[in-house]
mmCIF file of C-alpha atoms and ligand atoms in Angstrom:
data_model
loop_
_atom_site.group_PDB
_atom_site.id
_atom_site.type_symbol
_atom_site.label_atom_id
_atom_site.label_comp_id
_atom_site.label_asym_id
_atom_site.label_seq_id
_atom_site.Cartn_x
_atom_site.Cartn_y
_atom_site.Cartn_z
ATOM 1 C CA UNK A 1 0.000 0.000 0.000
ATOM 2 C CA UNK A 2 1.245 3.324 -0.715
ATOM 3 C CA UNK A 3 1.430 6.218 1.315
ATOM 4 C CA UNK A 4 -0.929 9.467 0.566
ATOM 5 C CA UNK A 5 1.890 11.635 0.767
ATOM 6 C CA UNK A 6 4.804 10.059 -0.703
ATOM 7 C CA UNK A 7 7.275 12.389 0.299
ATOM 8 C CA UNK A 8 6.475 12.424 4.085
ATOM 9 C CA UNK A 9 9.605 11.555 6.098
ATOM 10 C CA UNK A 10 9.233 8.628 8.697
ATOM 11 C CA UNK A 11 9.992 8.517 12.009
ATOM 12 C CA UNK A 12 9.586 6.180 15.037
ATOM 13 C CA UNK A 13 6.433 6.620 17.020
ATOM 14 C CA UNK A 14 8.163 5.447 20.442
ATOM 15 C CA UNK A 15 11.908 6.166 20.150
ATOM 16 C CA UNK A 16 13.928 5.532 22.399
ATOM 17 C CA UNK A 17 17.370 5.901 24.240
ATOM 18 C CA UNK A 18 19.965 3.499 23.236
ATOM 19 C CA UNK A 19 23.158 3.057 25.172
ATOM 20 C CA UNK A 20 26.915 2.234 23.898
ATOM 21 C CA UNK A 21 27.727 -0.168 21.918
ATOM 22 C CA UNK A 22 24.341 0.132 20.226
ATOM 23 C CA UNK A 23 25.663 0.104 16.475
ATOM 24 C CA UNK A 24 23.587 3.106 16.186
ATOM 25 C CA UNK A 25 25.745 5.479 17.869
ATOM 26 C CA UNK A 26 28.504 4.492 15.035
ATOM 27 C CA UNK A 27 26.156 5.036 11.729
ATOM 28 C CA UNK A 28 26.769 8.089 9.359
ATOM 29 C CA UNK A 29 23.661 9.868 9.291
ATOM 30 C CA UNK A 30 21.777 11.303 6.199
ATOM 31 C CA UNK A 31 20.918 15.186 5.780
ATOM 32 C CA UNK A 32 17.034 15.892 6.260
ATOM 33 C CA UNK A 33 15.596 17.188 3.613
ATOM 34 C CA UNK A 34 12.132 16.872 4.321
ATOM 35 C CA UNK A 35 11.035 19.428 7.144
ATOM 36 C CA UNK A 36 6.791 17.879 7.953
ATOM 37 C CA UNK A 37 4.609 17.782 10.569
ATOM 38 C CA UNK A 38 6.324 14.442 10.733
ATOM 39 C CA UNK A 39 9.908 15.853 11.581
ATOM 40 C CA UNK A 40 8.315 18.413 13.877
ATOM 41 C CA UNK A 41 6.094 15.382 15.975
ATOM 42 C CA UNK A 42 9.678 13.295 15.512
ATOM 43 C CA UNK A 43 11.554 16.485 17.564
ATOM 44 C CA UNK A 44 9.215 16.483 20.346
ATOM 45 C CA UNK A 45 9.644 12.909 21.135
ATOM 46 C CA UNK A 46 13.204 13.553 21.129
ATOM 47 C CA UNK A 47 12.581 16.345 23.803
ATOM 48 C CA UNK A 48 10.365 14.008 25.873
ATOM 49 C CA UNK A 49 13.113 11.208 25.880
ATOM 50 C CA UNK A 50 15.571 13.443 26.715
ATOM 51 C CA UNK A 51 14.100 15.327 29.701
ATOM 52 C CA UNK A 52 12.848 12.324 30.916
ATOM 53 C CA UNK A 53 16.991 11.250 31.624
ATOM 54 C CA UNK A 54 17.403 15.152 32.420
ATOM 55 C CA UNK A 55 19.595 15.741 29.855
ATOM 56 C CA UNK A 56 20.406 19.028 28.069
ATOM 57 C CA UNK A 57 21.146 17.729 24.288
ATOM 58 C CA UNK A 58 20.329 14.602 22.411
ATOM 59 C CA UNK A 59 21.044 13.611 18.857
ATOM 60 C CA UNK A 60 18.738 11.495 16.681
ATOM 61 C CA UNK A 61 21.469 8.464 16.361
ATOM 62 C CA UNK A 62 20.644 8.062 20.388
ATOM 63 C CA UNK A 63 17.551 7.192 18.959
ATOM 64 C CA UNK A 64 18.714 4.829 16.662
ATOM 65 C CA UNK A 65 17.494 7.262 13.461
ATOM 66 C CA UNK A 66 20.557 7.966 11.500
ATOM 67 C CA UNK A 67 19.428 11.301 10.651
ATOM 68 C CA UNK A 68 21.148 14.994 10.686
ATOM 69 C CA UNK A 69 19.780 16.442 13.581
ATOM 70 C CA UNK A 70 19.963 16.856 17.119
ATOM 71 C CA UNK A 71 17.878 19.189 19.916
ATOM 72 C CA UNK A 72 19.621 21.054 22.794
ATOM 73 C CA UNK A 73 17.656 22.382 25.613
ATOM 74 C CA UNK A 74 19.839 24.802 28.200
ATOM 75 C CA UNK A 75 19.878 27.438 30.326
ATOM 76 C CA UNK A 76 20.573 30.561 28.834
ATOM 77 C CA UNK A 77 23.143 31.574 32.017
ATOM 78 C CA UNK A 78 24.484 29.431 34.792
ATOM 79 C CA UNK A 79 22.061 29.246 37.420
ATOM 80 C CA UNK A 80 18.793 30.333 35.165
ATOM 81 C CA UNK A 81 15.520 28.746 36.429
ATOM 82 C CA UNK A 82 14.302 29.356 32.365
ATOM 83 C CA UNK A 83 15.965 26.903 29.583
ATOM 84 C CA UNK A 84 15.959 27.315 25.600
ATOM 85 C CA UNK A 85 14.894 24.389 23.377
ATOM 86 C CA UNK A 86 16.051 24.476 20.125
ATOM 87 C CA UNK A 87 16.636 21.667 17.256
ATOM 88 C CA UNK A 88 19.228 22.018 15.372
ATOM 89 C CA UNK A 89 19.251 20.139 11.549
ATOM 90 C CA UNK A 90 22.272 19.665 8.845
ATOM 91 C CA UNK A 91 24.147 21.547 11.139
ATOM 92 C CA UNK A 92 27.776 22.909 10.073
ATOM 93 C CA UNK A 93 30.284 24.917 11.484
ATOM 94 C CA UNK A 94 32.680 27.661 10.259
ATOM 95 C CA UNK A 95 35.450 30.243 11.695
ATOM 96 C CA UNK A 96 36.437 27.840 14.098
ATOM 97 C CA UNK A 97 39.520 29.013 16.527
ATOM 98 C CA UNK A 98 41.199 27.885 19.761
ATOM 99 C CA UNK A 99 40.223 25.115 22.569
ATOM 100 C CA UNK A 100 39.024 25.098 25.608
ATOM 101 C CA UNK A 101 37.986 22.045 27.749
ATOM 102 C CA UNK A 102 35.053 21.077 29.474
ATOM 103 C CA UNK A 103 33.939 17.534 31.340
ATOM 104 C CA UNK A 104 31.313 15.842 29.383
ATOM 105 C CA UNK A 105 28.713 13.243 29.849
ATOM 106 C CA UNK A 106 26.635 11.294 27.430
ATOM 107 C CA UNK A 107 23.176 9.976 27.850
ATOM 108 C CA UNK A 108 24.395 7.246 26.175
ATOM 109 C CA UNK A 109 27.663 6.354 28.290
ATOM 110 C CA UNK A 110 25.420 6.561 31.564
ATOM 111 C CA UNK A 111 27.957 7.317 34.894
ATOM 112 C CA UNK A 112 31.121 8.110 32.320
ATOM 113 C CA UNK A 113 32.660 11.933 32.730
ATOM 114 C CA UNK A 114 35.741 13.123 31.727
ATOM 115 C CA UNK A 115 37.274 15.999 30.007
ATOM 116 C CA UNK A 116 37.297 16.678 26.416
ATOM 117 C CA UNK A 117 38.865 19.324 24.378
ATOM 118 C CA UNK A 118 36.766 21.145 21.909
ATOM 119 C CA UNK A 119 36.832 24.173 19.689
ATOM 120 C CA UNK A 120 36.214 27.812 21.972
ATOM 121 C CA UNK A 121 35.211 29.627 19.349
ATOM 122 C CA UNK A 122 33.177 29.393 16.075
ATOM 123 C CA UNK A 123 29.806 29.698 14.312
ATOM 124 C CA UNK A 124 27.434 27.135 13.926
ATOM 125 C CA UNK A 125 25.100 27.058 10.553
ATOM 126 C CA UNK A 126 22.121 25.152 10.930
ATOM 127 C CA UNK A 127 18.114 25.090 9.641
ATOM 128 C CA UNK A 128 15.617 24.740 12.539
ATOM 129 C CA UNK A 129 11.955 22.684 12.327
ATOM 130 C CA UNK A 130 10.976 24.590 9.280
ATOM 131 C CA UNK A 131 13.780 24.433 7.343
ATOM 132 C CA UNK A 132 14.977 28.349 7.885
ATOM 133 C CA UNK A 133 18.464 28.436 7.769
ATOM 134 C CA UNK A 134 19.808 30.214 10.995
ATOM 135 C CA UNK A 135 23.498 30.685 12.281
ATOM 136 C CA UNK A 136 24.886 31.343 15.712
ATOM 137 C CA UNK A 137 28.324 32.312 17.239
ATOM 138 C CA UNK A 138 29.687 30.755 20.108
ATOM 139 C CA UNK A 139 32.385 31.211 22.622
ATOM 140 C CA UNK A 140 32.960 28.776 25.163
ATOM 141 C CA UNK A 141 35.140 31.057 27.130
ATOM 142 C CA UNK A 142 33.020 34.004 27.445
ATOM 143 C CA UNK A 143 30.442 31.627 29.389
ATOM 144 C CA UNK A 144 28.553 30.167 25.711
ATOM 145 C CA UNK A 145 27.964 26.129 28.003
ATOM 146 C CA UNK A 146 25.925 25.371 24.362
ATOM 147 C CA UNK A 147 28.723 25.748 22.420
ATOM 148 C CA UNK A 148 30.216 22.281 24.417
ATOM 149 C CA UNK A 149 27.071 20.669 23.707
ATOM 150 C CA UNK A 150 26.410 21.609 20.377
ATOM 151 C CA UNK A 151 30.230 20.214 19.306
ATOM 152 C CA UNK A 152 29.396 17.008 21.642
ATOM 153 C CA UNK A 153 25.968 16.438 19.326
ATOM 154 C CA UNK A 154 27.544 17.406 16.369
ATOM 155 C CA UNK A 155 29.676 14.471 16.778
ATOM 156 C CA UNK A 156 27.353 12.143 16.963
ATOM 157 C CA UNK A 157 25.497 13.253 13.477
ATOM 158 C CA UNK A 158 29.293 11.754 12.332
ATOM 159 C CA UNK A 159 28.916 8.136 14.553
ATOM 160 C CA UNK A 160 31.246 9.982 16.995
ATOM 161 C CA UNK A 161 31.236 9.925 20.797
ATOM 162 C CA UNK A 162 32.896 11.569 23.160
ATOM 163 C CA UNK A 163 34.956 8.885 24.686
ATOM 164 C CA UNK A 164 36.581 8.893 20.867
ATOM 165 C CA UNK A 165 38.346 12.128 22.115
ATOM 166 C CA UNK A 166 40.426 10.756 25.169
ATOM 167 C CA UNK A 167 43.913 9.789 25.492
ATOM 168 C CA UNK A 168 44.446 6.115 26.410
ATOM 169 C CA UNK A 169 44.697 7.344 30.354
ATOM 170 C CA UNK A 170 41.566 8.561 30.295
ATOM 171 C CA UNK A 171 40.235 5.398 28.620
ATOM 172 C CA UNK A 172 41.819 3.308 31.123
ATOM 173 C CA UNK A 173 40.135 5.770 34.257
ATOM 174 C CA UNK A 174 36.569 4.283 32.545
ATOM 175 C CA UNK A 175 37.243 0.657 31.107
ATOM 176 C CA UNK A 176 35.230 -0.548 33.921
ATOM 177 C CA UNK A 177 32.404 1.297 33.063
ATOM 178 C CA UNK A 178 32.553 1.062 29.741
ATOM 179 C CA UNK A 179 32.932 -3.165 30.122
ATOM 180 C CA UNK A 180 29.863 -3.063 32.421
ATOM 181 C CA UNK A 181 28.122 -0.974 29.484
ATOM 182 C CA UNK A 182 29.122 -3.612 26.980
ATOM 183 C CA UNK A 183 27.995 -6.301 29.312
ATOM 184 C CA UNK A 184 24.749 -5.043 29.934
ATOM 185 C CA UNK A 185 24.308 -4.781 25.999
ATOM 186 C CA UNK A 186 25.662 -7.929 25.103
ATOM 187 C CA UNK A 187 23.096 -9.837 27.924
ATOM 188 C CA UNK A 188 20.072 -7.773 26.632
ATOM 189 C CA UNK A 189 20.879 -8.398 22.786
ATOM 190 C CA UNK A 190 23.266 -11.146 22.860
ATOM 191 C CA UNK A 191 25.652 -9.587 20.481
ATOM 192 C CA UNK A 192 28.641 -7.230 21.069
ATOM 193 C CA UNK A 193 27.824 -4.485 19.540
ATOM 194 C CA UNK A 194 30.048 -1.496 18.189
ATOM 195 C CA UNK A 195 32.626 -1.753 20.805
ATOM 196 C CA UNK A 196 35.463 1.170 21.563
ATOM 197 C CA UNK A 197 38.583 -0.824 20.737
ATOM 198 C CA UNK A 198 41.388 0.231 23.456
HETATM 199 CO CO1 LIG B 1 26.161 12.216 23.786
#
C-alpha cells in the first residue's frame, strides 16, 4: 500500500534511548531534507526522551534514526531557572579558533565523565523545524555552556562519541564502566555491539 503523501519523512512513534555499543551510535547519518509535521512530531519525542533522563542535548542516532539532527535544551546563564529548546538540523560549522575544555557526559555512556577538548570559538550554521536556515556564534570562554554541547551532538550526526576524544589514560580511568556498558548490551541483545577498541 502506498502512502498518501509520498514524500512524508518517517519517524519512530516510540523512540527511544539506546546506550553504547548500540551500532547506532557508530552510523553516518543522512541530511534531512524533508522538514513535515512528521519531523516536527519526531523532535518532540526527542525532547520528551531526553528530559525524561534530564539531559540538556540529544542527537537522533541516540535514537537509533541515522538522521542529521539533534535538539539542545539549556539554560541561557548558569544558574537560570528558564531553559531554551532548540533543534538544530544539517548543522555545520565555520570560523572555528582555539580550545578550551570542558567535562562531558553522554546519555548514552550513563555514569562516564571526563574531560574533552573542543573548539572555543566558532559559528554554527544550521536550519531549525521549518527548514529556515539560521546561524549562531559561540564562545565557550566568554560563558557560551551550548557551544560544548552543540560540538558534543555534532559528533554524533558523524557516529562519533565523546569517549573517541580521550587519550588512552583517560580510557583506562573508565574501562570498567565502559565493560559493564558492553555487558549489559551484550546480555540484553546477545551480540557485542560497536565496541570502543582500546
Ligand atoms: Co552524547
Amino acid at each position: 500500500m502506498t502512502s498518501p503523501v509520498a514524500s512524508a519523512s518517517s519517524y519512530p512513534v516510540a523512540p527511544a534511548l539506546v546506550e553504547y555499543p548500540h551500532p547506532a551510535l557508530r552510523r553516518p547519518t543522512e541530511p534531512v531534507t524533508v522538514f513535515d509535521d512528521a519531523l516536527r512530531e519526531f523532535c518532540q519525542r526527542m525532547f520528551a526522551v531526553m528530559e525524561a533522563e534530564a539531559g540538556v542535548g540529544l542527537a537522533a542516532p541516540q535514537v537509533a534514526v541515522s538522521k542529521r539532527l539533534f535538539i539542545t535544551d539549556h539554560k541561557k546563564r548558569k544558574g537560570a531557572e528558564e531553559s531554551e529548546r532548540r533543534v538544530w538540523i544539517n548543522p555545520r560549522l565555520e570560523n572555528q579558533q582555539g580550545t578550551s575544555v570542558y567535562e562531558e557526559g553522554c546519555l548514552s555512556f550513563p555514569g562516564i565523565y571526563a574531560k574533552v577538548t573542543r573548539l572555543n570559538t566558532f559559528d554554527i550554521v544550521y536550519q531549525d523545524e521549518y527548514g529556515v536556515e539560521r546561524r549562531q556564534s559561540l564562545d565557550v570562554s566568554a560563558g557560551d555552556f551550548l557551544g560544548i554541547v552543540v560540538q558534543h551532538e555534532l559528533d554524533h550526526l558523524e557516529g562519533r562519541v565523546f569517549i573517541d576524544h580521550l587519550t588512552p589514560l583517560q580510557v583506562e580511568m573508565v574501562r570498567k564502566k565502559l565493560q559493564d556498558l558492553e555487558k549489559t548490551y551484550k546480555k540484553a541483545t546477545g551480540s557485542a555491539g560497536a565496541v570502543i577498541r582500546r
